[in-house]
Amino acid sequence: MSAAPTAPPELDALLQNARSDGPLQAVLDWLARPTSGDPEREAPLLAGCLALFAQADLEAQARVRVLDIFHDRALSCSIALKPELAASALPVPDALRTAADSLGGVLMQVAHGYLDALRGRIAHKPSRTAGHAMLCVLDAYALATLIAADLPAGFWATAHALLMHTRTMAMPATQVAGSADAEQLYRELIALALAQPLHLAPADFFNIADYVRSYSGAVQIQVNAPHRDLDSWFWLDDESDCGPVPLLRAPSDAERGSHVLYCSCQRLGQVLAHHLDLIDEGGSAADLYLPGCLGQVRTRRLLRRLQARWMAMPRRQFARRERGMAVRMLIGFDAIWQLLDRRDPAAEWGNQTTGWTLLNDSANGFALRMDSGPTGLIRPGMPVLIKGSSSRTWMICVVRWARSASAGAVDVGVELLSHGAQAATVVFSDAEPRATVHALRLPPLPRQRAHPALMLASGEARGRELLIAHMSGPGCRLGEARLSDLDLQTQAFELYELDELSAASGRS
């Protein structure tokens, strides 16, 4: 575990100035200085400064103007922090986690301050204030997603309240260029929530957010209960602190009346399907004036899956059984290949793996909790190798979701890809220049995949025709093969069905 982060010395200086000059003057002096450029130092300073500002005696409308400075400063800090969070695997290092938590708290406090101004009717430009507040809420959501944390208490209640104030206030006839529309931002938030971001690697989350930002107007929000396509509809209570609830899983309370809103991303899914079809027919994202993320083949495959999720709520296919057994896990394509390439991989198993508890399992996967281990290990889409202490079977899985509710902790859900695997070396015979590439050969998986499969690190597939060599029993097996359908693609690897055309064996 990394050492607990310490408060920056500037925070002590800020508190000292508050004691001598008063909290308001200390806050204004600090806000007048340029940012440090280091979000890990800036975030706790912002939190300390905002706490002092809460103690300051200031006229209400002037308080909103100072909140605008906090708003700009917090969003700038968030822009600097997000790439660092995205580059770190879970659980993120303590210093980054603390910075994200602090900054998320600042953003929510600023949003609450704006909401108080709207409730007190003291905001000079209510629509602008509501937009600023919802931007803070949306950014706090992104930070929580990047560290896979639970949303802060009061998050959804704040978002709902801002939406309701937006809908009751008199809006300007035209939106000021560059200003944020609170209801559009709320629709973005709904679309991101229904995309189930705990299943997404950071790059995937950013690409989806990029698309949603452009087309959130297609997200449906209405006060009347829907009468068809119920599996795509969710409900919200504007006075609760809960996100969207699937209508088919739990019906809304009829006695809540106008406090209940219904939302759906089905129309957004239809828009996305149309855009993907246009590109599949030969169009380009640039020529069609579509978000740049649609120019990436991998992102389009991701969005195809997301489109199905927006069109209808995913359903659990297999029952889960509660378990409590200890397992070991090896994380990452390179680590798995190197271990399996050894003659006796079990000899290195103990000191290269981390300990986990198997919480529950089903026919196609497992839920696990990390017992102990270093930070920065895992993200959705990564391949992992799992083996129980009393089992002889190596299980290759892919991480489907990851949650880190507290510092140093992480729960994951993994999908089974195969029982066992062989480290392989391949040469693509239809690519120039020819080079050897590491791969994992996965045997067929009963009832799910009838063919063997080949796993390659992302971007390593350089053709379709290949020579493959891998260990088979006491000897080496060399043969010609062809990559067939792409079964699975993530940020970390690609998994292809493998047609083995011919093979010859030899003693090693």
Coordinates of C-alpha atoms in Angstrom, one line a residue:
M1 CA 0.0 0.0 0.0
S2 CA 1.2 3.5 -0.7
A3 CA 1.8 5.9 2.2
A4 CA -1.1 8.0 3.3
P5 CA -1.0 11.4 1.5
T6 CA -0.1 14.4 3.6
A7 CA -1.8 17.8 3.4
P8 CA 0.2 20.4 1.3
P9 CA 2.0 23.0 3.4
E10 CA 0.0 25.8 1.6
L11 CA -3.0 24.6 3.5
D12 CA -1.4 25.5 6.8
A13 CA -0.5 28.9 5.4
L14 CA -4.1 29.4 4.3
L15 CA -5.4 28.6 7.7
Q16 CA -2.9 30.9 9.3
N17 CA -3.9 33.8 7.1
A18 CA -7.6 33.1 8.0
R19 CA -6.7 33.5 11.6
S20 CA -4.9 36.8 11.1
D21 CA -6.9 38.4 8.2
G22 CA -10.3 36.7 8.5
P23 CA -11.6 33.8 6.4
L24 CA -13.0 35.9 3.6
Q25 CA -9.8 37.8 2.9
A26 CA -7.7 34.6 3.1
V27 CA -10.1 33.0 0.6
L28 CA -10.0 35.9 -1.8
D29 CA -6.2 36.2 -1.6
W30 CA -5.8 32.5 -2.4
L31 CA -8.3 32.5 -5.3
A32 CA -6.4 35.5 -6.8
R33 CA -3.2 33.4 -7.1
P34 CA -2.5 31.2 -10.1
T35 CA -3.2 27.5 -9.8
S36 CA -0.3 25.2 -8.8
G37 CA -0.8 23.0 -11.9
D38 CA -0.6 20.0 -9.6
P39 CA -4.1 18.6 -9.0
E40 CA -3.0 16.4 -6.1
R41 CA -2.0 19.6 -4.3
E42 CA -4.7 21.8 -5.7
A43 CA -7.7 19.6 -4.7
P44 CA -7.2 19.7 -0.9
L45 CA -6.4 23.4 -1.0
L46 CA -9.7 24.0 -2.8
A47 CA -11.5 21.9 -0.2
G48 CA -9.9 23.9 2.7
C49 CA -10.5 27.2 1.0
L50 CA -14.2 26.3 0.4
A51 CA -14.6 25.3 4.1
L52 CA -13.2 28.8 5.1
F53 CA -15.6 30.4 2.6
A54 CA -18.5 28.8 4.3
Q55 CA -17.6 30.6 7.5
A56 CA -17.2 34.0 5.8
D57 CA -19.8 36.8 6.4
L58 CA -20.8 37.9 2.9
E59 CA -23.9 39.3 1.2
A60 CA -25.8 36.5 -0.7
Q61 CA -25.4 37.7 -4.3
A62 CA -21.7 38.4 -3.7
R63 CA -21.4 34.9 -2.4
V64 CA -22.7 33.5 -5.7
R65 CA -20.1 35.6 -7.6
V66 CA -17.3 34.0 -5.5
L67 CA -18.8 30.6 -6.1
D68 CA -18.3 31.2 -9.8
I69 CA -14.6 31.5 -9.1
F70 CA -14.6 28.3 -7.2
H71 CA -16.6 26.7 -10.1
D72 CA -14.0 27.7 -12.7
R73 CA -11.1 26.7 -10.4
A74 CA -12.6 23.3 -9.6
L75 CA -13.3 22.4 -13.2
S76 CA -9.8 23.4 -14.2
C77 CA -8.4 21.1 -11.5
S78 CA -10.7 18.3 -12.7
I79 CA -9.4 18.7 -16.3
A80 CA -5.9 18.2 -15.0
L81 CA -6.7 15.3 -12.7
K82 CA -8.8 13.2 -15.0
P83 CA -5.9 12.0 -17.2
E84 CA -3.9 10.9 -14.1
L85 CA -6.9 8.9 -12.9
A86 CA -7.5 7.4 -16.3
A87 CA -3.9 6.3 -16.5
S88 CA -4.0 4.5 -13.2
A89 CA -5.6 1.1 -12.7
L90 CA -7.7 0.1 -9.6
P91 CA -7.5 0.6 -6.8
V92 CA -5.9 3.9 -7.6
P93 CA -3.0 5.1 -5.4
D94 CA -4.0 6.7 -2.2
A95 CA -2.8 10.2 -3.1
L96 CA -4.9 10.2 -6.4
R97 CA -7.9 8.7 -4.5
T98 CA -7.7 11.5 -1.9
A99 CA -7.4 14.2 -4.6
A100 CA -10.4 12.8 -6.5
D101 CA -12.5 12.5 -3.3
S102 CA -11.6 16.0 -2.2
L103 CA -12.3 17.5 -5.6
G104 CA -15.6 15.6 -5.9
G105 CA -16.6 17.0 -2.5
V106 CA -15.7 20.6 -3.7
L107 CA -17.7 20.2 -6.9
M108 CA -20.8 19.0 -4.9
Q109 CA -20.5 21.8 -2.3
V110 CA -20.3 24.4 -5.1
A111 CA -23.4 22.7 -6.7
H112 CA -25.2 22.9 -3.3
G113 CA -24.2 26.6 -3.0
Y114 CA -25.7 27.3 -6.4
L115 CA -28.8 25.3 -5.5
D116 CA -29.3 27.3 -2.3
A117 CA -29.0 30.5 -4.4
L118 CA -31.7 29.2 -6.8
R119 CA -34.0 28.3 -3.9
G120 CA -33.5 31.7 -2.3
R121 CA -34.1 33.4 -5.6
I122 CA -30.9 35.4 -5.3
A123 CA -29.1 34.1 -8.4
H124 CA -28.7 37.0 -10.9
K125 CA -28.9 34.7 -13.9
P126 CA -30.8 31.6 -12.8
S127 CA -30.4 29.6 -15.9
R128 CA -26.6 30.2 -15.9
T129 CA -26.4 29.3 -12.2
A130 CA -28.3 26.1 -12.8
G131 CA -26.0 25.2 -15.7
H132 CA -22.9 25.9 -13.6
A133 CA -24.3 23.7 -10.8
M134 CA -25.1 20.8 -13.2
L135 CA -21.7 21.0 -14.7
C136 CA -20.2 20.5 -11.2
V137 CA -22.6 17.5 -10.6
L138 CA -21.6 15.9 -14.0
D139 CA -17.9 16.4 -13.3
A140 CA -18.2 14.9 -9.8
Y141 CA -19.9 11.9 -11.5
A142 CA -16.9 11.5 -13.9
L143 CA -14.4 11.6 -11.0
A144 CA -16.3 9.0 -9.0
T145 CA -16.5 6.8 -12.2
L146 CA -12.7 7.0 -12.8
I147 CA -11.9 5.8 -9.3
A148 CA -14.9 3.3 -9.5
A149 CA -16.2 4.7 -6.2
D150 CA -19.8 5.0 -4.9
L151 CA -21.4 8.4 -5.6
P152 CA -21.3 10.8 -2.7
A153 CA -24.4 11.0 -0.4
G154 CA -26.9 13.5 -1.8
F155 CA -25.6 13.3 -5.4
W156 CA -28.8 12.3 -7.1
A157 CA -31.0 14.4 -4.8
T158 CA -28.9 17.4 -5.9
A159 CA -29.2 16.5 -9.6
H160 CA -33.0 16.0 -9.3
A161 CA -33.5 19.3 -7.4
L162 CA -31.5 21.2 -10.1
L163 CA -33.6 19.7 -12.8
M164 CA -36.8 20.6 -11.1
H165 CA -35.7 24.2 -10.5
T166 CA -34.6 24.4 -14.2
R167 CA -38.0 23.3 -15.3
T168 CA -39.9 25.8 -13.2
M169 CA -37.8 28.9 -13.9
A170 CA -38.4 31.2 -16.8
M171 CA -35.8 30.3 -19.3
P172 CA -34.3 32.9 -21.7
A173 CA -35.6 32.8 -25.3
T174 CA -32.1 32.1 -26.6
Q175 CA -29.2 30.3 -24.9
V176 CA -26.1 32.4 -24.4
A177 CA -23.2 31.0 -26.5
G178 CA -20.9 28.9 -24.4
S179 CA -23.3 28.6 -21.5
A180 CA -24.4 25.2 -20.1
D181 CA -28.0 24.0 -20.3
A182 CA -28.9 22.3 -17.0
E183 CA -31.5 20.0 -18.4
Q184 CA -29.3 18.9 -21.3
L185 CA -26.5 18.1 -18.8
Y186 CA -29.0 16.1 -16.7
R187 CA -29.9 14.1 -19.8
E188 CA -26.1 13.4 -20.3
L189 CA -26.0 12.2 -16.7
I190 CA -28.9 9.8 -17.3
A191 CA -27.3 8.4 -20.5
L192 CA -24.0 7.9 -18.7
A193 CA -25.7 6.2 -15.8
L194 CA -27.6 3.8 -18.0
A195 CA -24.3 3.0 -19.9
Q196 CA -23.2 1.3 -16.6
P197 CA -19.8 3.0 -16.4
L198 CA -18.4 0.5 -13.8
H199 CA -18.2 -1.9 -16.9
L200 CA -16.0 0.6 -18.8
A201 CA -12.3 1.3 -19.0
P202 CA -11.5 5.0 -18.7
A203 CA -10.9 5.5 -22.4
D204 CA -14.3 3.8 -23.2
F205 CA -16.0 6.1 -20.7
F206 CA -14.5 9.2 -22.3
N207 CA -15.5 8.1 -25.8
I208 CA -19.1 7.4 -24.7
A209 CA -19.2 10.7 -22.9
D210 CA -18.0 12.4 -26.1
Y211 CA -20.9 10.9 -28.0
V212 CA -23.5 11.5 -25.4
R213 CA -22.4 15.2 -25.1
S214 CA -23.5 15.7 -28.7
Y215 CA -26.8 13.8 -28.7
S216 CA -28.1 13.9 -25.1
G217 CA -31.2 15.7 -26.5
A218 CA -32.4 12.2 -27.6
V219 CA -32.7 11.1 -24.0
Q220 CA -36.4 11.0 -23.1
I221 CA -37.7 12.4 -19.8
Q222 CA -41.4 12.6 -19.1
V223 CA -43.9 12.8 -16.3
N224 CA -46.4 10.3 -17.8
A225 CA -45.9 6.6 -17.3
P226 CA -44.9 4.8 -20.5
H227 CA -47.2 2.2 -22.0
R228 CA -44.9 0.3 -24.3
D229 CA -41.2 -0.8 -24.6
L230 CA -41.2 -1.0 -20.8
D231 CA -37.8 -2.8 -20.7
S232 CA -36.1 0.5 -21.8
W233 CA -37.8 2.7 -19.2
F234 CA -36.6 3.8 -15.8
W235 CA -38.1 6.0 -13.1
L236 CA -36.8 8.6 -10.8
D237 CA -38.3 10.3 -7.7
D238 CA -37.2 14.0 -7.6
E239 CA -37.1 14.0 -3.8
S240 CA -35.0 10.8 -3.5
D241 CA -31.2 10.2 -3.5
C242 CA -31.4 7.3 -6.0
G243 CA -30.5 7.1 -9.7
P244 CA -32.7 5.6 -12.4
V245 CA -34.6 2.4 -11.3
P246 CA -35.7 -0.1 -14.0
L247 CA -39.5 0.0 -14.3
L248 CA -39.7 -3.7 -14.8
R249 CA -37.6 -4.5 -11.8
A250 CA -39.4 -2.2 -9.3
P251 CA -42.6 -0.3 -10.2
S252 CA -42.8 3.4 -9.2
D253 CA -45.0 4.5 -6.3
A254 CA -48.2 5.7 -7.8
E255 CA -48.9 7.9 -4.7
R256 CA -45.8 10.0 -5.5
G257 CA -47.6 11.5 -8.5
S258 CA -45.8 14.4 -10.1
H259 CA -42.6 13.7 -8.1
V260 CA -41.9 10.7 -10.4
L261 CA -40.2 11.1 -13.7
Y262 CA -39.7 8.5 -16.4
C263 CA -36.6 8.3 -18.5
S264 CA -35.4 6.2 -21.4
C265 CA -32.4 6.1 -23.7
Q266 CA -34.1 4.1 -26.4
R267 CA -34.4 7.0 -28.8
L268 CA -30.7 7.8 -28.2
G269 CA -29.9 4.1 -29.0
Q270 CA -31.9 4.5 -32.3
V271 CA -29.9 7.6 -33.2
L272 CA -26.6 5.8 -32.4
A273 CA -27.6 2.8 -34.5
H274 CA -28.3 5.1 -37.5
H275 CA -24.9 6.8 -37.1
L276 CA -23.1 3.4 -36.9
D277 CA -25.0 2.1 -40.0
L278 CA -23.9 5.2 -41.9
I279 CA -20.3 4.5 -41.2
D280 CA -20.7 0.8 -41.9
E281 CA -22.0 1.8 -45.3
G282 CA -18.8 3.6 -46.1
G283 CA -19.2 7.0 -44.6
S284 CA -16.6 8.7 -42.3
A285 CA -17.2 10.3 -39.0
A286 CA -15.5 13.5 -40.2
D287 CA -17.6 13.8 -43.4
L288 CA -20.8 13.1 -41.5
Y289 CA -19.9 15.6 -38.8
L290 CA -20.1 12.9 -36.1
P291 CA -18.0 12.8 -33.0
G292 CA -14.4 11.7 -33.7
C293 CA -14.7 8.7 -31.4
L294 CA -16.9 7.0 -34.1
G295 CA -13.9 7.0 -36.4
Q296 CA -12.3 4.2 -34.3
V297 CA -13.3 0.6 -35.2
R298 CA -12.9 -0.6 -31.6
T299 CA -15.1 2.2 -30.3
R300 CA -17.8 1.5 -32.8
R301 CA -17.9 -2.2 -31.6
L302 CA -18.2 -0.9 -28.0
L303 CA -21.0 1.5 -29.0
R304 CA -22.9 -1.4 -30.8
R305 CA -23.0 -3.2 -27.4
L306 CA -24.0 0.0 -25.6
Q307 CA -26.7 0.7 -28.2
A308 CA -28.3 -2.7 -27.2
R309 CA -28.1 -1.7 -23.5
W310 CA -29.8 1.6 -24.1
M311 CA -32.5 -0.1 -26.2
A312 CA -33.4 -2.6 -23.4
M313 CA -32.4 -3.2 -19.8
P314 CA -29.8 -6.0 -19.6
R315 CA -31.1 -9.1 -17.8
R316 CA -29.2 -11.6 -15.7
Q317 CA -28.9 -14.9 -17.6
F318 CA -27.6 -17.2 -14.9
A319 CA -28.4 -17.6 -11.2
R320 CA -25.6 -16.9 -8.7
R321 CA -24.4 -19.1 -5.9
E322 CA -22.8 -17.6 -2.7
R323 CA -19.3 -18.7 -2.1
G324 CA -16.4 -17.8 0.2
M325 CA -13.3 -19.6 -1.1
A326 CA -9.8 -18.1 -1.5
V327 CA -8.4 -17.8 -5.0
R328 CA -5.2 -16.3 -6.5
M329 CA -5.3 -14.0 -9.5
L330 CA -2.7 -13.0 -12.1
I331 CA -3.6 -9.8 -13.9
G332 CA -2.6 -8.6 -17.4
F333 CA -1.8 -10.2 -20.8
D334 CA 2.0 -10.0 -20.5
A335 CA 2.1 -11.4 -17.0
I336 CA -0.2 -14.3 -18.0
W337 CA 1.8 -15.2 -21.1
Q338 CA 5.1 -15.1 -19.2
L339 CA 3.8 -17.4 -16.5
L340 CA 2.3 -19.9 -18.8
D341 CA 5.4 -19.9 -21.0
R342 CA 7.4 -21.5 -18.1
R343 CA 7.7 -25.2 -17.8
D344 CA 6.4 -25.2 -14.3
P345 CA 4.2 -22.1 -13.9
A346 CA 2.9 -23.3 -10.5
A347 CA 6.3 -22.6 -9.0
E348 CA 6.0 -18.9 -9.6
W349 CA 2.2 -18.7 -8.9
G350 CA 2.3 -17.7 -5.3
N351 CA 4.7 -14.7 -5.5
Q352 CA 3.3 -13.2 -8.8
T353 CA -0.4 -13.3 -7.9
T354 CA -2.7 -11.4 -5.5
G355 CA -5.2 -13.0 -3.1
W356 CA -8.9 -12.7 -3.6
T357 CA -12.1 -14.1 -2.0
L358 CA -14.6 -15.6 -4.4
L359 CA -17.9 -14.0 -3.3
N360 CA -20.3 -15.7 -5.7
D361 CA -20.3 -17.5 -9.1
S362 CA -22.6 -18.4 -11.9
A363 CA -22.3 -20.5 -15.1
N364 CA -20.3 -17.9 -16.9
G365 CA -18.4 -15.9 -14.3
F366 CA -17.5 -14.9 -10.8
A367 CA -17.6 -11.9 -8.4
L368 CA -14.4 -11.5 -6.3
R369 CA -13.0 -9.2 -3.6
M370 CA -9.3 -8.4 -3.3
D371 CA -7.9 -9.4 0.1
S372 CA -4.6 -7.6 -0.1
G373 CA -2.2 -6.4 -2.8
P374 CA -0.6 -3.3 -4.4
T375 CA -2.6 -0.5 -5.9
G376 CA -2.9 0.0 -9.7
L377 CA -3.8 -3.5 -10.8
I378 CA -7.0 -3.8 -12.7
R379 CA -9.6 -2.2 -15.0
P380 CA -12.6 -3.5 -16.9
G381 CA -11.5 -5.2 -20.1
M382 CA -8.3 -6.7 -18.6
P383 CA -7.6 -10.4 -18.9
V384 CA -6.9 -12.3 -15.7
L385 CA -5.8 -15.8 -14.7
I386 CA -7.6 -17.3 -11.7
K387 CA -6.9 -20.5 -9.8
G388 CA -8.3 -21.9 -6.5
S389 CA -5.8 -23.1 -4.0
S390 CA -7.2 -26.7 -4.3
S391 CA -7.8 -26.6 -8.0
R392 CA -5.6 -27.8 -10.9
T393 CA -7.5 -25.7 -13.5
W394 CA -6.3 -22.3 -14.7
M395 CA -9.2 -20.2 -15.7
I396 CA -8.8 -17.3 -18.2
C397 CA -11.3 -14.6 -17.6
V398 CA -12.0 -11.0 -18.6
V399 CA -12.9 -8.3 -16.1
R400 CA -16.4 -7.1 -16.8
W401 CA -16.9 -4.6 -14.0
A402 CA -14.8 -3.2 -11.1
R403 CA -15.9 -1.2 -8.0
S404 CA -13.6 0.4 -5.5
A405 CA -15.8 1.6 -2.6
S406 CA -12.9 2.7 -0.4
A407 CA -9.2 3.4 -0.7
G408 CA -7.2 0.2 -1.4
A409 CA -10.3 -2.0 -1.9
V410 CA -11.7 -3.4 -5.1
D411 CA -14.4 -5.8 -6.1
V412 CA -14.6 -7.2 -9.6
G413 CA -16.9 -9.3 -11.8
V414 CA -15.2 -11.5 -14.3
E415 CA -16.5 -13.6 -17.2
L416 CA -15.0 -17.0 -17.9
L417 CA -13.3 -17.3 -21.3
S418 CA -11.6 -20.7 -21.0
H419 CA -10.4 -23.4 -18.7
G420 CA -6.7 -23.4 -19.2
A421 CA -4.6 -21.8 -21.9
Q422 CA -1.2 -22.2 -23.6
A423 CA 1.4 -19.5 -24.2
A424 CA 1.9 -19.3 -28.0
T425 CA 4.1 -17.5 -30.4
V426 CA 2.6 -16.6 -33.8
V427 CA 4.0 -15.2 -37.1
F428 CA 1.5 -13.6 -39.5
S429 CA 2.3 -15.0 -42.9
D430 CA 0.3 -12.4 -44.8
A431 CA 1.9 -9.4 -43.2
E432 CA 5.2 -7.6 -43.9
P433 CA 7.5 -7.3 -42.2
R434 CA 7.1 -10.6 -40.4
A435 CA 7.6 -10.6 -36.7
T436 CA 6.9 -12.9 -33.8
V437 CA 4.0 -12.0 -31.6
H438 CA 3.0 -13.4 -28.2
A439 CA -0.4 -14.9 -28.0
L440 CA -2.6 -17.1 -25.8
R441 CA -4.3 -20.2 -27.3
L442 CA -7.6 -20.8 -25.5
P443 CA -9.2 -24.2 -25.9
P444 CA -13.0 -24.5 -26.7
L445 CA -15.4 -23.6 -23.9
P446 CA -18.2 -26.1 -23.6
R447 CA -21.7 -24.7 -24.3
Q448 CA -20.3 -21.2 -25.1
R449 CA -17.5 -21.5 -27.8
A450 CA -17.1 -24.5 -30.0
H451 CA -13.7 -23.4 -31.5
P452 CA -10.3 -22.7 -29.9
A453 CA -9.5 -19.0 -29.7
L454 CA -6.5 -16.8 -29.9
M455 CA -5.9 -13.9 -27.5
L456 CA -3.6 -11.1 -28.7
A457 CA -2.6 -7.9 -27.0
S458 CA -4.7 -5.0 -28.4
G459 CA -3.4 -4.0 -31.8
E460 CA -1.1 -7.0 -32.3
A461 CA -3.3 -8.7 -35.0
R462 CA -1.4 -7.9 -38.2
G463 CA -3.2 -10.2 -40.6
R464 CA -5.4 -13.3 -40.8
E465 CA -3.0 -16.1 -41.9
L466 CA -0.5 -17.2 -39.4
L467 CA 2.0 -19.8 -38.1
I468 CA 1.4 -20.7 -34.5
A469 CA 3.7 -22.6 -32.0
H470 CA 2.7 -23.6 -28.5
M471 CA 3.4 -26.3 -26.0
S472 CA 1.2 -29.4 -26.2
G473 CA 1.9 -32.0 -23.5
P474 CA 5.6 -32.8 -23.4
G475 CA 6.3 -31.3 -26.8
C476 CA 5.8 -28.3 -29.1
R477 CA 3.1 -28.1 -31.6
L478 CA 3.6 -26.0 -34.8
G479 CA 1.0 -25.4 -37.4
E480 CA -0.8 -23.1 -39.8
A481 CA -3.9 -21.3 -38.7
R482 CA -6.3 -18.5 -39.6
L483 CA -8.0 -15.9 -37.5
S484 CA -11.8 -16.1 -37.9
D485 CA -14.5 -14.0 -36.2
L486 CA -13.5 -11.4 -33.6
D487 CA -15.3 -12.7 -30.5
L488 CA -14.3 -9.9 -28.0
Q489 CA -12.3 -6.7 -28.1
T490 CA -11.3 -4.5 -25.1
Q491 CA -8.7 -1.8 -24.5
A492 CA -6.3 -4.6 -23.4
F493 CA -6.8 -7.5 -25.8
E494 CA -8.6 -9.0 -28.8
L495 CA -10.0 -12.5 -28.9
Y496 CA -10.5 -14.3 -32.2
E497 CA -11.9 -17.6 -33.1
L498 CA -9.1 -19.8 -34.4
D499 CA -9.2 -22.1 -37.4
E500 CA -6.3 -24.6 -37.1
L501 CA -5.5 -25.8 -40.6
S502 CA -2.6 -28.1 -40.1
A503 CA -0.2 -29.1 -37.3
A504 CA 3.0 -31.0 -36.6
S505 CA 4.3 -32.0 -33.2
G506 CA 7.8 -32.4 -32.0
R507 CA 9.6 -33.1 -28.7
S508 CA 11.1 -30.1 -27.0

